[in-house]
Short mmCIF file of C-alpha atoms and ligand atoms in Angstrom, two decimals:
data_model
loop_
_atom_site.label_atom_id
_atom_site.label_comp_id
_atom_site.label_asym_id
_atom_site.label_seq_id
_atom_site.Cartn_x
_atom_site.Cartn_y
_atom_site.Cartn_z
CA UNK S 290 0.00 0.00 0.00
CA UNK S 291 1.32 3.40 -0.92
CA UNK S 292 0.27 6.07 1.58
CA UNK S 293 0.36 9.75 0.61
CA UNK S 294 0.00 12.14 3.55
CA UNK S 295 -1.61 15.49 2.75
CA UNK S 296 -1.90 18.67 4.78
CA UNK S 297 -5.68 18.81 4.88
CA UNK S 298 -8.89 17.95 3.01
CA UNK S 299 -8.24 20.41 0.17
CA UNK S 300 -4.74 19.03 -0.36
CA UNK S 301 -6.11 15.46 -0.27
CA UNK S 302 -8.70 16.39 -2.90
CA UNK S 303 -6.10 17.94 -5.22
CA UNK S 304 -3.71 14.99 -4.94
CA UNK S 305 -6.49 12.44 -5.48
CA UNK S 306 -7.68 14.42 -8.51
CA UNK S 307 -4.10 14.48 -9.83
CA UNK S 308 -3.96 10.67 -9.71
CA UNK S 309 -7.33 10.31 -11.45
CA UNK S 310 -6.32 12.96 -14.00
CA UNK S 311 -3.14 11.04 -14.81
CA UNK S 312 -5.24 7.91 -15.35
CA UNK S 313 -7.58 9.78 -17.72
CA UNK S 314 -4.71 11.41 -19.64
CA UNK S 315 -2.74 8.17 -19.99
CA UNK S 316 -5.81 6.08 -20.90
CA UNK S 317 -8.65 8.28 -22.21
CA UNK S 318 -11.04 5.29 -22.39
CA UNK S 319 -10.41 4.23 -18.80
CA UNK S 320 -13.04 2.44 -16.75
CA UNK S 321 -13.30 4.47 -13.54
CA UNK S 322 -14.90 2.98 -10.44
CA UNK S 323 -16.49 5.85 -8.51
CA UNK S 324 -17.73 6.45 -4.98
CA UNK S 325 -20.24 8.74 -3.31
CA UNK S 326 -20.13 10.12 0.25
CA UNK S 327 -18.66 13.36 1.52
CA UNK S 328 -14.96 12.51 1.14
CA UNK S 329 -14.74 12.46 -2.71
CA UNK S 330 -16.80 15.66 -3.20
CA UNK S 331 -13.64 17.83 -3.24
CA UNK S 332 -11.95 15.40 -5.62
CA UNK S 333 -14.89 15.70 -8.04
CA UNK S 334 -14.71 19.50 -7.75
CA UNK S 335 -11.01 19.39 -8.61
CA UNK S 336 -11.67 17.12 -11.61
CA UNK S 337 -14.37 19.54 -12.78
CA UNK S 338 -11.90 22.42 -12.43
CA UNK S 339 -9.30 20.59 -14.53
CA UNK S 340 -11.98 19.79 -17.13
CA UNK S 341 -13.00 23.48 -17.30
CA UNK S 342 -9.35 24.44 -17.75
CA UNK S 343 -9.24 22.15 -20.79
CA UNK S 344 -6.87 19.65 -19.18
CA UNK S 345 -9.22 16.64 -19.09
CA UNK S 346 -11.46 14.95 -21.63
CA UNK S 347 -14.09 12.55 -20.27
CA UNK S 348 -15.70 11.80 -23.65
CA UNK S 349 -14.39 8.23 -23.82
CA UNK S 350 -14.45 7.52 -20.07
CA UNK S 351 -16.61 4.67 -18.79
CA UNK S 352 -17.71 4.67 -15.16
CA UNK S 353 -19.20 2.25 -12.68
CA UNK S 354 -20.23 3.32 -9.19
CA UNK S 355 -19.81 1.24 -6.09
CA UNK S 356 -23.34 1.15 -4.77
CA UNK S 357 -26.94 2.35 -4.77
CA UNK S 358 -29.95 2.21 -2.47
CA UNK S 359 -32.46 -0.45 -3.46
CA UNK S 360 -35.78 1.22 -4.30
CA UNK S 361 -34.43 4.62 -5.37
CA UNK S 362 -34.04 5.65 -9.00
CA UNK S 363 -31.81 8.35 -10.46
CA UNK S 364 -34.52 11.02 -10.14
CA UNK S 365 -34.63 10.65 -6.34
CA UNK S 366 -32.38 13.29 -4.81
CA UNK S 367 -31.20 10.82 -2.16
CA UNK S 368 -30.03 8.26 -4.72
CA UNK S 369 -26.34 7.82 -5.35
CA UNK S 370 -27.07 8.17 -9.06
CA UNK S 371 -28.47 11.66 -8.42
CA UNK S 372 -25.39 12.48 -6.30
CA UNK S 373 -23.06 11.49 -9.16
CA UNK S 374 -25.02 13.57 -11.67
CA UNK S 375 -24.82 16.61 -9.38
CA UNK S 376 -21.19 16.30 -8.30
CA UNK S 377 -19.55 15.10 -11.50
CA UNK S 378 -21.47 13.81 -14.50
CA UNK S 379 -23.39 17.00 -15.35
CA UNK S 380 -20.23 19.09 -14.92
CA UNK S 381 -17.95 17.31 -17.40
CA UNK S 382 -18.25 15.90 -20.94
CA UNK S 383 -18.79 12.29 -19.88
CA UNK S 384 -21.35 10.44 -22.03
CA UNK S 385 -24.21 9.64 -19.63
CA UNK S 386 -24.75 6.36 -21.50
CA UNK S 387 -21.30 5.31 -20.32
CA UNK S 388 -22.00 5.98 -16.62
CA UNK S 389 -23.35 3.16 -14.50
CA UNK S 390 -24.70 2.88 -10.99
CA UNK S 391 -26.40 -0.31 -9.74
CA UNK S 392 -30.06 -0.07 -10.77
CA UNK S 393 -31.87 0.78 -7.53
CA UNK S 394 -35.19 0.77 -9.38
CA UNK S 395 -34.81 -2.94 -10.27
CA UNK S 396 -36.82 -4.84 -7.64
CA UNK S 397 -35.32 -8.21 -8.60
CA UNK S 398 -32.09 -8.04 -6.61
CA UNK S 399 -30.52 -11.10 -8.26
CA UNK S 400 -31.07 -9.50 -11.67
CA UNK S 401 -29.84 -6.05 -10.58
CA UNK S 402 -26.62 -7.54 -9.17
CA UNK S 403 -25.96 -10.00 -12.03
CA UNK S 404 -26.59 -7.26 -14.62
CA UNK S 405 -24.11 -5.00 -12.84
CA UNK S 406 -21.37 -7.61 -12.71
CA UNK S 407 -21.97 -8.20 -16.43
CA UNK S 408 -21.52 -4.48 -17.22
CA UNK S 409 -18.18 -4.45 -15.38
CA UNK S 410 -17.10 -7.70 -17.05
CA UNK S 411 -18.08 -6.43 -20.53
CA UNK S 412 -15.92 -3.34 -19.94
CA UNK S 413 -12.92 -5.54 -19.22
CA UNK S 414 -12.84 -4.66 -15.52
CA UNK S 415 -12.11 -1.47 -13.63
CA UNK S 416 -8.87 0.44 -14.31
CA UNK S 417 -8.98 2.70 -11.25
CA UNK S 418 -11.42 2.33 -8.36
CA UNK S 419 -11.96 5.31 -6.04
CA UNK S 420 -13.02 4.43 -2.48
CA UNK S 421 -14.02 6.27 0.66
CA UNK S 422 -13.67 4.60 4.05
CA UNK S 423 -16.49 4.05 6.54
CA UNK S 424 -15.93 4.57 10.28
CA UNK S 425 -16.27 0.82 10.79
CA UNK S 426 -13.92 0.01 7.90
CA UNK S 427 -16.65 -0.54 5.32
CA UNK S 428 -15.99 -0.02 1.62
CA UNK S 429 -19.00 0.35 -0.65
CA UNK S 430 -21.78 -1.12 1.49
CA UNK S 431 -19.58 -4.06 2.51
CA UNK S 432 -20.09 -3.86 6.27
CA UNK S 433 -18.05 -5.77 8.89
CA UNK S 434 -18.99 -9.41 8.53
CA UNK S 435 -17.79 -13.00 9.01
CA UNK S 436 -16.70 -13.29 5.40
CA UNK S 437 -15.74 -11.14 2.42
CA UNK S 438 -18.56 -10.89 -0.15
CA UNK S 439 -17.30 -11.73 -3.62
CA UNK S 440 -19.58 -10.05 -6.14
CA UNK S 441 -22.25 -7.37 -6.39
CA UNK S 442 -24.97 -8.23 -3.90
CA UNK S 443 -27.93 -6.87 -1.97
CA UNK S 444 -27.28 -5.85 1.65
CA UNK S 445 -29.58 -5.04 4.54
CA UNK S 446 -28.57 -1.67 5.95
CA UNK S 447 -27.62 -1.71 9.61
CA UNK S 448 -29.86 0.10 12.08
CA UNK S 449 -27.11 2.67 12.68
CA UNK S 450 -26.89 3.44 8.94
CA UNK S 451 -30.68 3.81 8.75
CA UNK S 452 -30.61 6.15 11.76
CA UNK S 453 -27.69 8.14 10.29
CA UNK S 454 -29.48 8.51 6.94
CA UNK S 455 -32.93 9.43 8.19
CA UNK S 456 -32.06 13.13 8.42
CA UNK S 457 -32.01 13.23 4.62
CA UNK S 458 -35.59 11.91 4.30
CA UNK S 459 -38.96 13.39 5.22
CA UNK S 460 -40.10 10.31 7.11
CA UNK S 461 -38.13 7.45 8.66
CA UNK S 462 -40.23 4.99 6.59
CA UNK S 463 -38.76 6.57 3.44
CA UNK S 464 -35.19 5.60 4.37
CA UNK S 465 -34.16 2.65 2.19
CA UNK S 466 -33.60 -0.60 4.11
CA UNK S 467 -31.39 -2.25 1.52
CA UNK S 468 -28.69 -1.40 -1.00
CA UNK S 469 -26.91 -2.99 -3.95
CA UNK S 470 -23.13 -2.90 -3.66
CA UNK S 471 -20.10 -4.19 -5.49
CA UNK S 472 -18.59 -7.03 -3.51
CA UNK S 473 -15.11 -7.08 -2.03
CA UNK S 474 -14.15 -9.45 -4.86
CA UNK S 475 -15.44 -6.98 -7.45
CA UNK S 476 -13.41 -4.18 -5.85
CA UNK S 477 -10.27 -6.30 -5.48
CA UNK S 478 -10.32 -7.11 -9.22
CA UNK S 479 -9.78 -3.42 -10.06
CA UNK S 480 -6.34 -2.89 -11.57
CA UNK S 481 -5.62 0.04 -9.26
CA UNK S 482 -7.37 1.38 -6.18
CA UNK S 483 -7.33 4.91 -4.76
CA UNK S 484 -8.66 5.45 -1.23
CA UNK S 485 -9.40 8.96 0.05
CA UNK S 486 -9.61 9.51 3.81
CA UNK S 487 -9.98 12.73 5.78
CA UNK S 488 -10.44 13.74 9.38
CA UNK S 489 -9.47 12.73 12.90
CA UNK S 490 -12.66 10.68 13.22
CA UNK S 491 -11.24 8.20 10.67
CA UNK S 492 -7.78 7.96 12.30
CA UNK S 493 -8.35 4.83 14.42
CA UNK S 494 -9.97 2.83 11.63
CA UNK S 495 -7.37 3.96 9.09
CA UNK S 496 -4.60 2.64 11.33
CA UNK S 497 -6.42 -0.71 11.54
CA UNK S 498 -6.82 -0.80 7.76
CA UNK S 499 -3.10 -0.15 7.19
CA UNK S 500 -1.46 -1.94 10.12
CA UNK S 501 -4.09 -4.29 11.53
CA UNK S 502 -4.87 -7.91 10.70
CA UNK S 503 -6.66 -8.68 7.43
CA UNK S 504 -10.18 -9.56 8.50
CA UNK S 505 -13.74 -9.23 7.17
CA UNK S 506 -14.49 -7.52 10.51
CA UNK S 507 -12.57 -4.57 8.99
CA UNK S 508 -13.53 -4.95 5.31
CA UNK S 509 -11.00 -2.41 3.97
CA UNK S 510 -8.13 -4.36 5.58
CA UNK S 511 -8.35 -6.72 2.58
CA UNK S 512 -6.79 -3.91 0.52
CA UNK S 513 -3.43 -4.88 2.07
CA UNK S 514 -3.52 -7.84 -0.33
CA UNK S 515 -4.06 -5.74 -3.45
CA UNK S 516 -0.90 -5.06 -5.50
CA UNK S 517 -1.75 -1.47 -6.45
CA UNK S 518 -3.43 0.55 -3.70
CA UNK S 519 -2.78 4.23 -3.03
CA UNK S 520 -4.23 5.83 0.08
CA UNK S 521 -4.40 9.63 -0.01
CA UNK S 522 -5.16 10.76 3.53
CA UNK S 523 -4.78 14.00 5.42
CA UNK S 524 -2.63 14.48 8.51
CA UNK S 525 -5.63 14.24 10.82
CA UNK S 526 -6.72 10.89 9.36
CA UNK S 527 -3.15 9.57 9.63
CA UNK S 528 -2.62 10.87 13.18
CA UNK S 529 -2.87 7.35 14.70
CA UNK S 530 -0.93 5.53 11.95
CA UNK S 531 2.75 4.60 12.14
CA UNK S 532 4.06 4.45 8.62
C1 F6R T 855 -19.95 5.52 -1.05
C2 F6R T 855 -19.65 4.35 -0.25
C3 F6R T 855 -19.27 4.43 1.20
C4 F6R T 855 -18.47 5.66 1.60
C5 F6R T 855 -18.13 5.63 3.08
C6 F6R T 855 -17.42 6.89 3.55
O1 F6R T 855 -20.30 5.15 -2.38
O2 F6R T 855 -19.73 3.32 -0.78
O3 F6R T 855 -18.53 3.26 1.50
O4 F6R T 855 -17.31 5.75 0.84
O5 F6R T 855 -19.29 5.46 3.85
O6 F6R T 855 -18.32 7.95 3.47
P1 F6R T 855 -17.88 9.46 3.71
O7 F6R T 855 -16.94 9.81 2.61
O8 F6R T 855 -19.17 10.24 3.65
O9 F6R T 855 -17.23 9.49 5.07
#
């Protein structure tokens, strides 16, 4: 694992965007694996800036996102698809037809997950997967568990996730109970992985991910086994890590 320490969130966002920019420049038809959440927002802003400066061309880029709530379609402002449109897709010249998020509107979960794996397979796999890190070590919606999930699958959201998300919805009943997520196996097949981490609140889990045992109880710890992982984290997030 290569660890790049940055001064703060803004510095993390610029450096992560530099790595993604290099990928796009070196391989204009790259398959990018993308993430939602608060951490990559600054990275997407930086990519948009570079696009507006004329330094990046997304016209041949293909993208696949990590996860989506089951039951929400792209028009729902709480869907991850909506998030991606707002924070990146509508701001750059990516062809919307080449952007993919698991289909939250597909009620047949087996079909939604199998279709998604097939999209990734037909693209020849993911060139660069961007990840955020959950406080419990989750990546995508792969929560701490007794085993690593291999492929895209449907997960039941934990009560704490439902409680954390309810502030975004009018009523608690509206909060989705399930999500479709790439599996750990899907993520590990990416040729390169870029993890962005910011803030003191992630420092303990980041140390476990980098220095702790490899265990499905800390899903991101499996990244220690991947041959090409770069973690871009700010000083606060790395404050409990001995490198
Ligand atoms: C997002 C995702 C999640 C987040 C993680 C960190 O698509 O799959 O695993 O990356 O929950 O979220 P933030 O960045 O909001 O702390």
